Amino acid sequence: MPPIVKELQSRPIVLYAIAMGLALSCRAHPWQMIFLVPVLAVASNWTTRFAALALVFVGILTAPSPAKSLMEREFVNRTMDIVTVPRTGKSGDWCIAEGGGTRLGLFLGESKTSLSLGDRIHLKGVVRTLKEGSEQFWLSKGVIGTMFIGEDNEVTVLQSGSPIFRWGMSWRQSFISFAATSLSPRHARLADALCFNLDALLDKDLQENLARTGTVHIVSASGLHVMIFAVAFQLVLSKLPIPRWAQLVLLLFFLLIYAGATGFRPPVLRAVVMVGVMMSAYLVRREGDLLSAAGLAAIAQFFLDPRSVFDIGFYLSFLTVAALSLFMPLDAPRGGKEWLLRGAQASFVASLASAPIVALIFGRVSLISILANLMIGVSIGPIVAGGLLAWLISLVSPSLGGWLMSVGVAPFCTYLEWVVNSLGVLPFAAVEVPAFSVYWIPIFYFVSLALWRFKRRPAP
Amino acid sequence: MAIQAEACTVKFGLALLLAFAIGCGGAPSGELSFLAVGQGDCSVFRAGGKTILIDVGPKTQTFDAGEKIVLPWLRQQGIGKIDMILLTHPDSDHVGGLAAICAKKRVGTVVIPGHFRTHAGMNETLALAGVRQEDVIWIDRTMEADFGGFTLKMAPPPWNPEASDNDGSLFVWIGKGNATAVITGDAGVETEMQMAPKGDWSADIIHAGHHGSKSSTSDAWLEEVDPKICVYSCGRDNTYGHPAPEVVDRISRKGIRAYRTDRDGTLTFRYENGVFVLRQ
């Protein structure tokens, strides 16, 4: 029996997540249900199979239909719910509203309306069709049309959602204002992008070079950011005379606010759930299991937003984590040299795991991502943790906070920009990949899993 | 044993890669695509392993069709080199995507009507895209060329600088047997009338002039072309109201089957059994 089968049998939650994911995509790709056969075959007992089938049933019931764009403008006058945290794009802040079986993209523009996840609103106005070029982006989120608030279109908040997400947005706004006063505009945009996922405002050349160096993930809030935040916060909490369970509650509470501030995208939710699971293990003094935690996070994501199954960020995030948990050594590195080697190893595994999807969607693969990720790795922690700490201090002493930003964060921003821009312009930094069928993707991962062997724990 | 199993897996992987390389597919014998680039034009003709772009899509402050639509489509089709780009006239909804395309693809020659030789907008577009003057062919009279077994006719209409740029649009005719198509950029009714007597323009597929504006695709031009299929290349929910109801009515009265890039998306007609057939 291949080792991976044994590994999956001892982690049924991963099988549940795969089964539910397949069921959720059944309306768009019905024949993919055939993959359920190997999933059920791998399960070690009938209890696992029945549990997987139960989730398949739930998945089929909640499976989203493929969205179709409106072809003509349409007048709406209805109550809807905000289902995403507002994000900042090139055309200003936007979010998604759902109601009456449809989803609409709302551009908040210059309007002073403040919307947040969970708000119930009344919308009155004209919905525009999706424009060519942005159609795929919106349709993957189930959005069939967009509305610009303020252009004779009205939105009234009937009921506010959870304050947690509003706090997150206030925090983000406060950080943006603080960064704008304490850093140069270029560095401020970089700090905003790294700390709060505001990547749309970065200059085009830097965005291009981030893509060419395979480091674009640093500016879209991911598990890395949540980990940096969680580790820094946990470090502070562990010094306080409070019990472990209180540390966990506090950490999760602030992580939730941070997730809200960064847009609550699938990679962030994944990381929050995983931190919760791993920290719970720490609470009961047991060892956490990354793969099972990822499986649980995927199921949580599916329940919260079944459309995640069409989100490319979802796959990149989960595949990378799964690959890291399967292919990285379990022992802790000792000494600087080993840390460096481990960093390169992690970068290699993550790059390889995400390469097929990156190649399929973006049509190119970075050849220097391992080097680039290693080089910029040292600057991400100081920018994210240092930036958030400086912001916190600025609430008490604005001048000290500002000084910390200019002394502790700005040099790392300069360094990061220098690395990305220097490596990104190299002619061999990235190669264009011809288009290929999506069905090569499962084959690639199948071969990778077949190559996988058990990790041996070093003797104590 | 374990080593043997691993070697087998590696061989299996290599075999898959080989199959992938082989399965990348060959070039079609003739294929004409009207890309859904929004409010603008971009058509791609492929034959005999060569590729021509007729206009390159629009560019606005927030949207570059060259980057967002044309390049991804070319990649999807496995097109690495563009042998020729025909620019019908200098409007940004026709030439806007040039810089993005030239930045990422190898481009052979660029063909432009000769009367735009001194057009500031056209020269600026070429300069921005880094197109060298020696790679540009300015055509002043009708030219015919063989392109992968198809006849490619390019005809610049008579034009004076006082007139609208639209009326200087290049007329393009592609044909092989009964597989024929005509594209006229944004040329208006008067230009159509001027061009009608200058050759045989009959074609199965007509690309409605000026995105289906009422100022183009006259009854007389339809009589001349006598098409079976009409393609409107227009943006979804465009503010110009293209295609104009008058033109839609005119086309439907003649029993011509019509397709719209805003509703039907990118339309591809493949050369099959001597005619162009819409690929589903």
XYZ file of C-alpha atoms in Angstrom:
740
model
C 0.000 0.000 0.000
C 1.514 3.420 -0.914
C 2.565 5.339 2.198
C 0.286 8.264 1.348
C -2.780 6.015 1.628
C -1.812 5.083 5.180
C -1.188 8.752 5.949
C -4.634 9.752 4.673
C -6.320 6.877 6.469
C -5.048 8.223 9.742
C -6.379 11.688 8.835
C -9.995 11.137 7.734
C -10.751 14.842 7.989
C -8.603 15.419 4.892
C -10.717 12.883 3.003
C -13.882 14.632 4.233
C -12.598 17.956 2.917
C -11.759 16.489 -0.504
C -15.151 14.747 -0.720
C -17.023 17.919 0.174
C -14.969 19.981 -2.281
C -15.804 17.571 -5.104
C -19.499 17.701 -4.234
C -19.484 21.508 -4.126
C -18.137 21.668 -7.663
C -20.671 19.120 -8.977
C -22.920 21.679 -10.678
C -20.069 23.212 -12.624
C -18.151 19.972 -13.290
C -20.473 17.013 -12.620
C -18.140 14.331 -13.932
C -15.509 15.240 -11.322
C -17.620 13.240 -8.883
C -15.804 10.227 -10.284
C -12.859 11.187 -8.055
C -15.067 10.265 -5.093
C -14.376 6.625 -5.858
C -10.662 6.728 -4.944
C -11.433 8.986 -1.975
C -13.915 6.461 -0.576
C -11.610 3.588 -1.462
C -8.785 5.130 0.549
C -10.988 5.434 3.672
C -10.041 2.756 6.186
C -13.513 1.954 7.511
C -17.214 2.369 6.839
C -17.664 5.053 9.489
C -15.260 7.270 7.574
C -17.005 6.474 4.295
C -20.445 7.310 5.702
C -19.159 10.538 7.214
C -17.598 11.455 3.853
C -20.843 10.659 2.053
C -22.770 12.804 4.545
C -20.518 15.739 3.658
C -20.948 14.928 -0.030
C -24.694 15.180 0.508
C -24.284 18.561 2.220
C -21.968 19.627 -0.592
C -24.465 18.673 -3.286
C -27.224 20.579 -1.485
C -25.138 23.726 -1.136
C -23.237 23.473 -4.437
C -23.230 26.862 -6.165
C -24.411 27.060 -9.759
C -22.051 28.661 -12.277
C -22.930 32.373 -12.419
C -23.916 34.104 -15.670
C -23.375 37.790 -16.257
C -26.282 40.167 -16.742
C -26.590 41.192 -20.387
C -28.553 44.393 -19.817
C -28.619 46.960 -17.037
C -31.176 46.083 -14.420
C -32.942 48.133 -11.782
C -32.878 46.641 -8.289
C -34.773 47.644 -5.193
C -34.187 44.949 -2.629
C -32.709 43.900 0.665
C -29.336 42.177 0.535
C -26.556 41.042 2.875
C -22.907 41.998 2.639
C -20.987 38.742 2.334
C -17.384 39.962 2.062
C -15.179 42.385 3.934
C -14.763 45.527 1.775
C -11.452 45.464 -0.081
C -9.508 48.226 -1.745
C -9.055 48.053 -5.494
C -7.920 50.435 -8.222
C -11.465 51.802 -8.503
C -11.827 52.282 -4.748
C -13.355 50.050 -2.074
C -15.654 47.239 -3.104
C -17.552 44.384 -1.524
C -20.098 41.748 -2.486
C -23.792 41.768 -1.565
C -26.039 38.742 -1.761
C -29.807 38.506 -1.812
C -32.653 37.041 -3.811
C -30.374 34.328 -5.163
C -27.957 36.780 -6.796
C -24.662 38.369 -5.903
C -23.699 41.902 -6.854
C -20.361 43.707 -6.666
C -20.739 47.051 -4.917
C -18.233 49.831 -5.573
C -18.327 52.267 -2.704
C -16.421 54.968 -4.632
C -16.449 58.402 -3.108
C -19.608 57.717 -1.116
C -19.243 57.969 2.624
C -21.208 54.766 3.110
C -19.353 52.368 5.340
C -20.249 48.744 4.818
C -18.964 45.670 6.551
C -19.319 41.905 6.438
C -22.696 40.797 7.783
C -24.483 44.137 7.266
C -28.051 43.925 6.016
C -28.671 46.668 3.480
C -31.325 47.993 1.177
C -30.129 48.617 -2.356
C -31.873 50.833 -4.850
C -30.375 51.594 -8.207
C -29.098 50.340 -11.513
C -26.918 47.251 -11.762
C -24.397 47.287 -14.589
C -23.292 44.273 -16.564
C -19.840 42.811 -15.974
C -17.229 44.261 -18.275
C -15.110 42.099 -20.513
C -11.747 41.512 -18.873
C -13.073 41.513 -15.317
C -15.875 39.050 -16.029
C -13.977 35.908 -14.964
C -12.926 37.486 -11.687
C -16.485 38.392 -10.738
C -18.127 35.222 -12.031
C -15.752 33.090 -9.957
C -17.206 34.871 -6.938
C -20.758 34.339 -8.153
C -21.241 38.033 -8.976
C -23.472 38.742 -11.978
C -23.404 42.553 -12.073
C -21.920 45.607 -10.384
C -23.313 48.763 -8.878
C -21.555 52.042 -8.153
C -22.896 53.531 -4.955
C -23.379 57.258 -5.167
C -24.270 57.470 -8.879
C -27.984 57.924 -8.206
C -27.775 54.531 -6.541
C -28.646 54.344 -2.884
C -27.632 51.999 -0.139
C -29.170 52.063 3.338
C -27.802 49.982 6.183
C -30.775 48.272 7.840
C -28.829 46.240 10.345
C -25.134 46.185 11.176
C -23.143 42.966 11.113
C -20.653 41.802 13.708
C -18.610 44.692 15.143
C -15.470 42.543 14.898
C -15.180 43.210 11.177
C -15.880 46.910 11.638
C -13.082 47.068 14.209
C -10.831 45.328 11.728
C -11.611 47.899 9.066
C -11.083 50.786 11.492
C -7.733 49.280 12.432
C -6.773 48.996 8.750
C -7.828 52.583 8.088
C -5.930 53.819 11.112
C -2.789 51.947 9.985
C -3.053 53.397 6.479
C -3.233 56.943 7.874
C -0.327 56.250 10.241
C 1.849 54.730 7.492
C 1.064 57.654 5.188
C 2.375 60.144 7.754
C 5.425 58.187 8.861
C 6.746 56.673 5.626
C 7.348 57.849 2.069
C 4.313 57.233 -0.174
C 6.052 54.288 -1.878
C 7.043 52.636 1.373
C 3.633 53.359 2.892
C 1.922 51.524 0.041
C 4.306 48.596 0.488
C 3.701 48.455 4.256
C -0.080 48.659 3.678
C 0.152 45.822 1.173
C 2.242 43.612 3.426
C 0.309 44.238 6.617
C -3.238 44.499 5.281
C -3.326 43.000 1.794
C -3.777 46.367 0.029
C -1.853 45.211 -3.016
C -3.965 46.980 -5.656
C -2.281 50.311 -4.949
C 1.305 49.119 -5.467
C 3.019 50.508 -8.525
C 2.752 48.384 -11.650
C 6.477 47.672 -12.045
C 6.776 46.374 -8.508
C 3.709 44.175 -8.999
C 5.206 42.777 -12.184
C 8.539 42.082 -10.472
C 6.798 40.440 -7.510
C 5.119 38.095 -9.977
C 8.356 37.421 -11.867
C 10.236 36.593 -8.667
C 7.456 34.354 -7.336
C 7.042 36.549 -4.268
C 3.621 38.007 -4.978
C 2.193 35.989 -2.082
C 3.857 38.345 0.388
C 1.505 41.176 -0.563
C -1.686 39.149 -0.514
C -2.551 38.336 3.070
C -1.781 34.701 3.601
C -0.972 32.174 6.228
C 2.478 33.716 6.502
C 1.039 37.027 7.691
C -1.296 35.326 10.135
C 1.614 33.268 11.449
C 3.784 36.350 11.927
C 0.934 38.079 13.721
C 0.106 34.982 15.798
C 3.718 34.286 16.781
C 4.367 37.931 17.726
C 1.129 38.138 19.690
C 1.670 34.777 21.377
C 5.160 35.885 22.389
C 3.635 38.841 24.219
C 0.800 36.746 25.712
C 3.145 34.061 26.999
C 4.911 36.680 29.123
C 1.652 37.654 30.810
C 0.419 35.857 33.931
C -2.693 34.432 32.275
C -3.726 30.807 31.795
C -3.215 29.038 28.480
C -6.920 28.924 27.607
C -7.202 32.684 28.075
C -4.159 33.122 25.823
C -5.882 31.035 23.177
C -9.170 32.970 23.424
C -7.364 36.305 23.234
C -5.198 35.184 20.340
C -8.160 33.893 18.339
C -10.159 37.043 19.048
C -7.415 39.322 17.751
C -6.661 36.990 14.851
C -10.302 37.236 13.835
C -10.113 41.025 13.857
C -6.879 40.877 11.861
C -8.482 38.453 9.391
C -11.367 40.887 8.979
C -8.951 43.753 8.416
C -7.127 41.849 5.684
C -10.289 40.929 3.799
C -11.097 37.511 5.299
C -9.954 35.706 2.180
C -9.645 31.875 2.086
C -5.888 31.769 2.859
C -6.404 33.951 5.910
C -9.383 31.985 7.176
C -7.387 28.823 6.602
C -4.525 30.134 8.667
C -6.804 31.372 11.472
C -8.538 27.990 11.782
C -5.189 26.208 11.652
C -3.681 28.453 14.322
C -6.794 27.773 16.409
C -6.353 24.016 16.044
C -2.620 24.065 16.678
C -3.029 26.335 19.671
C -5.789 24.091 21.052
C -3.319 21.227 20.857
C -0.849 23.410 22.747
C -3.582 24.083 25.309
C -4.128 20.392 26.011
C -0.381 19.748 25.732
C -0.627 17.570 22.625
C 1.117 17.808 19.297
C -0.923 19.504 16.579
C -1.264 17.960 13.143
C -0.926 20.392 10.246
C -2.646 18.250 7.629
C -5.721 17.568 9.764
C -5.865 21.233 10.733
C -5.792 22.156 7.034
C -8.601 19.659 6.360
C -10.734 21.173 9.102
C -10.001 24.677 7.789
C -11.116 23.625 4.299
C -14.412 22.252 5.623
C -14.968 25.450 7.650
C -14.296 27.486 4.504
C -16.761 25.390 2.482
C -19.489 25.928 5.062
C -18.822 29.676 5.272
C -18.561 30.224 1.535
C -19.229 27.284 -0.805
C -17.943 29.405 -3.712
C -14.425 29.092 -2.307
C -14.260 25.922 -4.350
C -13.817 28.195 -7.396
C -11.268 30.486 -5.702
C -7.732 30.099 -6.976
C -6.329 31.506 -3.712
C -8.036 28.679 -1.867
C -6.204 26.020 -3.851
C -2.834 27.758 -3.730
C -3.105 28.169 0.011
C -4.193 24.620 0.847
C -1.875 22.899 -1.604
C 1.116 24.806 -0.300
C 0.320 23.968 3.305
C -0.376 20.324 2.470
C 2.926 20.074 0.595
C 4.834 21.701 3.440
C 3.297 19.375 5.995
C 4.051 16.303 3.880
C 7.470 17.111 2.509
C 9.183 19.167 5.186
C 11.248 17.504 7.918
C 9.557 17.374 11.320
C 12.555 18.161 13.503
C 13.360 21.721 14.493
C 16.429 23.198 12.756
C 19.481 23.890 14.878
C 21.817 26.758 14.167
C 21.822 29.455 11.515
C 23.017 27.250 8.679
C 20.265 24.720 9.267
C 17.656 27.484 9.453
C 18.830 28.815 6.117
C 18.732 25.350 4.574
C 15.273 24.738 5.997
C 14.098 28.077 4.600
C 15.359 27.137 1.149
C 13.718 23.733 1.462
C 10.370 25.281 2.451
C 10.617 27.788 -0.369
C 11.385 24.976 -2.831
C 8.492 22.794 -1.655
C 6.031 25.726 -1.652
C 7.158 26.875 -5.109
C 6.908 23.398 -6.554
C 3.509 22.751 -4.979
C 2.025 25.944 -6.340
C 3.855 25.921 -9.716
C 1.275 23.940 -11.748
C -1.613 26.181 -10.712
C 0.442 29.353 -11.123
C 1.497 28.152 -14.591
C -2.069 27.281 -15.552
C -3.612 30.543 -14.406
C -0.854 33.103 -14.898
C 1.030 31.453 -17.739
C 4.473 31.741 -16.223
C 6.645 30.254 -13.554
C 9.388 32.006 -11.660
C 12.798 30.380 -11.854
C 14.283 32.375 -9.022
C 11.499 32.154 -6.472
C 13.576 30.103 -4.028
C 16.382 32.645 -3.968
C 13.986 35.603 -3.972
C 11.843 34.196 -1.160
C 14.934 33.429 0.893
C 16.303 36.939 0.375
C 13.116 38.775 1.198
C 12.157 36.387 3.991
C 14.211 38.340 6.508
C 12.342 41.554 5.782
C 8.725 40.387 6.005
C 8.678 39.800 9.757
C 10.159 43.223 10.616
C 7.795 45.000 8.232
C 4.623 43.211 9.375
C 5.367 42.805 13.087
C 7.390 46.044 13.286
C 4.738 48.016 11.428
C 1.914 46.757 13.630
C 3.963 47.357 16.782
C 4.849 50.879 15.663
C 1.171 51.551 14.979
C 0.279 50.291 18.470
C 2.904 52.546 20.037
C 1.703 55.493 17.954
C -1.642 55.305 19.752
C 0.191 56.307 22.927
C 3.056 58.272 21.451
C 2.634 59.233 17.794
C 6.166 60.570 17.525
C 7.750 57.401 18.936
C 5.588 55.244 16.664
C 6.554 57.361 13.654
C 10.225 57.163 14.594
C 10.002 53.370 14.877
C 8.446 53.196 11.424
C 11.130 55.306 9.816
C 13.985 53.559 11.629
C 12.702 49.990 11.958
C 10.385 49.484 8.991
C 11.501 51.835 6.204
C 14.969 50.248 5.744
C 13.379 46.816 5.320
C 10.938 48.270 2.778
C 13.887 49.692 0.841
C 15.662 46.328 1.023
C 12.571 44.381 -0.089
C 11.986 46.712 -3.027
C 15.633 46.485 -4.005
C 15.651 42.672 -3.953
C 12.377 42.344 -5.863
C 13.220 44.982 -8.457
C 16.792 43.763 -8.962
C 15.849 40.104 -9.353
C 12.613 40.752 -11.212
C 14.309 42.462 -14.142
C 16.644 39.532 -14.782
C 15.740 38.045 -18.159
C 15.674 34.495 -16.773
C 13.620 35.404 -13.693
C 10.497 33.802 -15.099
C 9.540 31.644 -18.039
C 6.321 31.771 -20.002
C 4.444 28.487 -19.955
C 2.248 27.478 -22.886
C -1.386 26.768 -22.123
C -2.203 23.243 -21.006
C -5.234 21.298 -19.938
C -6.406 21.677 -16.355
C -6.498 17.897 -16.083
C -2.701 17.761 -15.933
C -2.972 19.339 -12.510
C -4.444 16.303 -10.670
C -1.973 14.081 -12.526
C 0.937 16.183 -11.292
C -0.274 16.016 -7.702
C -0.965 12.309 -8.013
C 2.630 11.671 -9.102
C 3.922 13.934 -6.314
C 1.940 12.017 -3.723
C 3.102 8.712 -5.148
C 6.690 9.916 -4.645
C 6.031 10.829 -1.047
C 7.648 8.737 1.666
C 7.169 8.762 5.420
C 9.159 11.290 7.305
C 11.350 9.828 9.980
C 11.534 11.600 13.257
C 15.136 12.008 14.425
C 16.083 10.015 17.462
C 15.963 12.154 20.637
C 12.062 -2.838 -4.202
C 11.339 0.678 -3.003
C 13.947 2.096 -5.366
C 12.373 0.185 -8.248
C 8.928 1.579 -7.409
C 10.328 5.100 -7.282
C 12.045 4.667 -10.635
C 8.747 3.500 -12.101
C 7.003 6.597 -10.795
C 9.673 8.845 -12.279
C 9.341 7.071 -15.640
C 5.589 7.439 -15.427
C 6.023 11.181 -14.794
C 8.385 11.561 -17.747
C 5.969 9.658 -19.996
C 3.212 12.036 -18.929
C 5.373 15.049 -19.724
C 6.136 13.620 -23.156
C 2.455 12.961 -23.780
C 1.739 16.520 -22.688
C 4.326 17.911 -25.087
C 2.908 15.844 -27.934
C -0.668 16.682 -27.024
C -0.126 20.422 -27.267
C -1.846 20.311 -30.671
C -1.127 21.685 -34.115
C -2.200 24.829 -35.912
C -5.621 24.881 -37.580
C -5.927 24.924 -41.381
C -7.839 28.207 -41.192
C -9.514 29.899 -38.294
C -11.002 33.340 -37.860
C -11.763 34.572 -34.354
C -13.521 37.728 -33.252
C -12.334 38.378 -29.724
C -14.671 39.722 -27.041
C -12.457 42.688 -26.176
C -15.212 45.000 -24.990
C -16.003 48.157 -26.940
C -13.372 47.766 -29.637
C -12.106 45.395 -32.281
C -9.630 42.553 -32.420
C -9.859 39.691 -34.876
C -7.335 36.906 -35.250
C -6.825 34.908 -38.409
C -4.665 31.769 -38.378
C -3.750 29.644 -41.356
C -0.781 27.510 -42.327
C 0.834 28.009 -38.943
C 0.797 31.798 -39.317
C -1.158 34.377 -37.383
C -2.570 37.788 -38.274
C -4.193 40.212 -35.886
C -6.654 42.653 -37.383
C -6.738 45.453 -34.825
C -5.610 44.815 -31.277
C -8.414 45.848 -28.947
C -9.116 48.937 -26.875
C -7.229 50.599 -24.083
C -8.731 52.973 -21.546
C -7.344 54.406 -18.312
C -8.434 51.339 -16.374
C -8.520 48.569 -18.960
C -6.054 47.306 -21.526
C -7.665 44.644 -23.714
C -4.260 43.731 -25.143
C -3.009 42.725 -21.723
C -6.214 41.398 -20.185
C -7.864 39.629 -23.100
C -5.773 39.323 -26.262
C -2.543 38.041 -24.660
C -4.248 35.426 -22.445
C -6.261 34.259 -25.452
C -3.140 33.970 -27.622
C -1.435 31.984 -24.866
C -4.415 29.700 -24.544
C -4.244 29.048 -28.275
C -0.519 28.388 -28.097
C 0.317 31.338 -30.351
C 3.827 32.578 -29.659
C 4.528 34.682 -32.719
C 2.319 37.100 -34.605
C 3.346 37.300 -38.224
C 1.375 40.390 -39.080
C -0.736 43.014 -37.359
C -3.162 45.017 -39.502
C -4.217 48.274 -37.908
C -7.322 49.549 -39.660
C -7.142 53.092 -38.257
C -5.660 54.948 -35.262
C -8.627 54.989 -32.825
C -7.711 53.722 -29.359
C -10.484 51.115 -29.391
C -8.658 49.480 -32.304
C -4.970 50.082 -31.578
C -4.914 50.484 -27.766
C -3.669 46.975 -27.049
C -0.615 47.250 -29.323
C 1.956 48.095 -26.633
C 0.954 45.202 -24.383
C 1.037 42.734 -27.259
C 4.366 43.936 -28.658
C 5.873 43.777 -25.162
C 5.076 40.084 -24.799
C 4.947 38.623 -28.312
C 7.271 38.510 -31.267
C 5.608 40.584 -33.966
C 6.560 40.461 -37.643
C 5.219 43.341 -39.711
C 2.616 45.954 -38.943
C 0.416 46.989 -41.857
C -1.288 50.395 -41.789
C -3.085 52.470 -44.448
C -0.528 54.845 -45.979
C -2.651 57.935 -45.401
C -2.020 57.610 -41.643
C 1.749 57.891 -42.203
C 1.838 61.353 -40.660
C -0.991 60.818 -38.203
C 0.304 61.925 -34.791
C -1.870 59.468 -32.852
C -0.828 56.515 -34.967
C 2.865 57.368 -34.713
C 2.578 57.832 -30.971
C 0.937 54.406 -30.655
C 3.725 52.812 -32.689
C 6.408 54.559 -30.672
C 4.826 53.526 -27.365
C 4.714 49.943 -28.543
C 8.339 50.108 -29.647
C 7.475 49.253 -33.255
C 10.353 50.234 -35.549
C 9.522 52.100 -38.738
C 11.263 49.409 -40.803
C 8.744 46.888 -39.499
C 5.793 48.971 -40.689
C 4.303 48.598 -44.148
C 2.294 51.664 -45.109
C -0.013 50.621 -47.923
C -1.347 53.167 -50.388
C -3.115 50.833 -52.805
C -4.908 47.503 -52.702
C -2.576 44.623 -51.978
C -3.181 40.929 -52.179
C -1.122 38.242 -50.541
C -1.224 34.519 -50.042
C -1.558 33.662 -46.404
C -1.486 29.988 -45.580
C -3.445 29.158 -48.715
C -5.961 31.954 -48.152
C -6.098 35.156 -50.155
C -5.619 38.199 -47.999
C -6.753 41.454 -49.593
C -5.952 44.757 -47.903
C -7.371 47.945 -49.376
C -6.995 51.464 -48.009
C -9.940 53.663 -49.006
C -9.463 57.160 -50.474
C -9.138 59.538 -47.554
C -8.245 63.136 -46.794
C -7.034 64.467 -43.449
C -10.149 66.606 -43.082
C -12.280 63.480 -42.916
C -12.812 61.350 -39.847
C -10.158 58.725 -39.064
C -12.930 56.131 -39.213
C -13.373 56.748 -42.920
C -9.728 55.937 -43.547
C -10.186 52.416 -42.172
C -8.434 49.599 -43.981
C -10.716 47.125 -45.762
C -9.641 43.528 -45.243
C -10.938 40.526 -47.146
C -9.946 36.954 -46.388
C -10.974 34.080 -48.601
C -10.447 30.548 -49.808
C -13.210 28.933 -51.819
C -16.476 29.638 -50.069
C -14.807 30.488 -46.777
C -14.747 34.273 -46.977
C -14.896 37.194 -44.566
C -14.697 40.971 -44.740
C -13.640 43.435 -42.058
C -13.907 47.191 -42.505
C -12.876 48.771 -39.205
C -15.012 51.813 -38.478
C -15.572 52.854 -42.112
C -18.804 54.765 -42.638
C -21.527 54.426 -45.263
C -19.839 56.802 -47.752
C -16.564 54.919 -47.606
C -18.401 51.642 -48.092
C -20.003 53.131 -51.218
C -16.613 54.287 -52.481
C -15.054 50.892 -51.911
C -17.896 48.716 -53.217
C -16.981 49.125 -56.914
C -13.270 48.556 -56.204
C -13.293 44.792 -56.337
C -15.281 41.805 -55.287
C -16.138 42.040 -51.584
C -18.647 39.230 -51.412
C -18.139 37.243 -48.240
C -19.889 34.729 -46.029
C -18.976 36.578 -42.876
C -19.310 40.318 -42.498
C -17.854 42.133 -39.545
C -20.357 44.955 -38.966
C -18.585 48.296 -39.431
C -17.996 50.583 -36.459
C -19.277 48.008 -33.932
C -22.719 48.043 -35.524
C -23.142 51.824 -35.533
C -25.947 53.187 -37.677
C -23.341 55.124 -39.679
C -21.995 51.868 -41.191
C -23.142 48.599 -42.757
C -25.519 50.198 -45.239
C -28.041 48.321 -47.352
C -25.852 48.898 -50.401
C -22.804 47.423 -48.675
C -24.836 44.421 -47.541
C -25.978 43.938 -51.133
C -22.351 44.056 -52.255
C -21.065 41.630 -49.614
C -24.134 39.401 -49.520
C -23.154 37.747 -46.223
C -24.730 34.809 -44.436
C -23.300 35.676 -41.042
C -22.783 39.024 -39.346
C -20.542 39.618 -36.324
C -20.947 42.692 -34.137
C -17.845 43.428 -32.120
C -19.155 45.628 -29.329
C -18.792 46.071 -25.599
C -21.343 44.822 -23.157
C -23.641 47.598 -21.962
C -21.724 50.138 -24.081
C -22.769 53.759 -23.814
C -22.968 54.196 -27.602
C -25.911 51.850 -27.963
C -23.989 49.601 -30.368
C -25.189 47.731 -32.286
C -27.748 50.299 -33.440
C -31.312 48.954 -33.659
C -31.487 50.156 -37.291
C -28.512 47.979 -38.245
C -29.777 44.996 -36.261
C -33.104 45.377 -38.040
C -31.407 45.738 -41.435
C -29.374 42.589 -40.875
C -32.269 40.523 -39.583
C -34.570 41.614 -42.450
C -32.058 40.156 -44.889
C -32.100 36.833 -43.031
C -28.450 37.135 -42.004
C -27.541 35.203 -38.859
C -26.037 37.592 -36.321
C -23.626 37.071 -33.440
C -22.433 39.600 -30.886
C -19.169 39.442 -28.984
C -20.785 41.176 -25.998
C -23.357 38.401 -25.634
C -21.800 35.369 -27.292
C -18.228 36.054 -26.187
C -15.286 35.316 -28.479
C -16.493 33.810 -31.750
C -14.327 31.405 -33.697
C -15.048 30.242 -37.228
C -13.037 27.293 -38.470
C -12.354 26.376 -42.098
C -14.133 23.072 -42.626
C -15.136 21.483 -45.929
C -14.480 24.694 -47.815
C -16.546 27.011 -45.596
C -16.212 28.818 -42.273
C -18.116 26.989 -39.546
C -18.778 28.438 -36.108
C -16.931 26.401 -33.504
C -19.103 25.512 -30.545
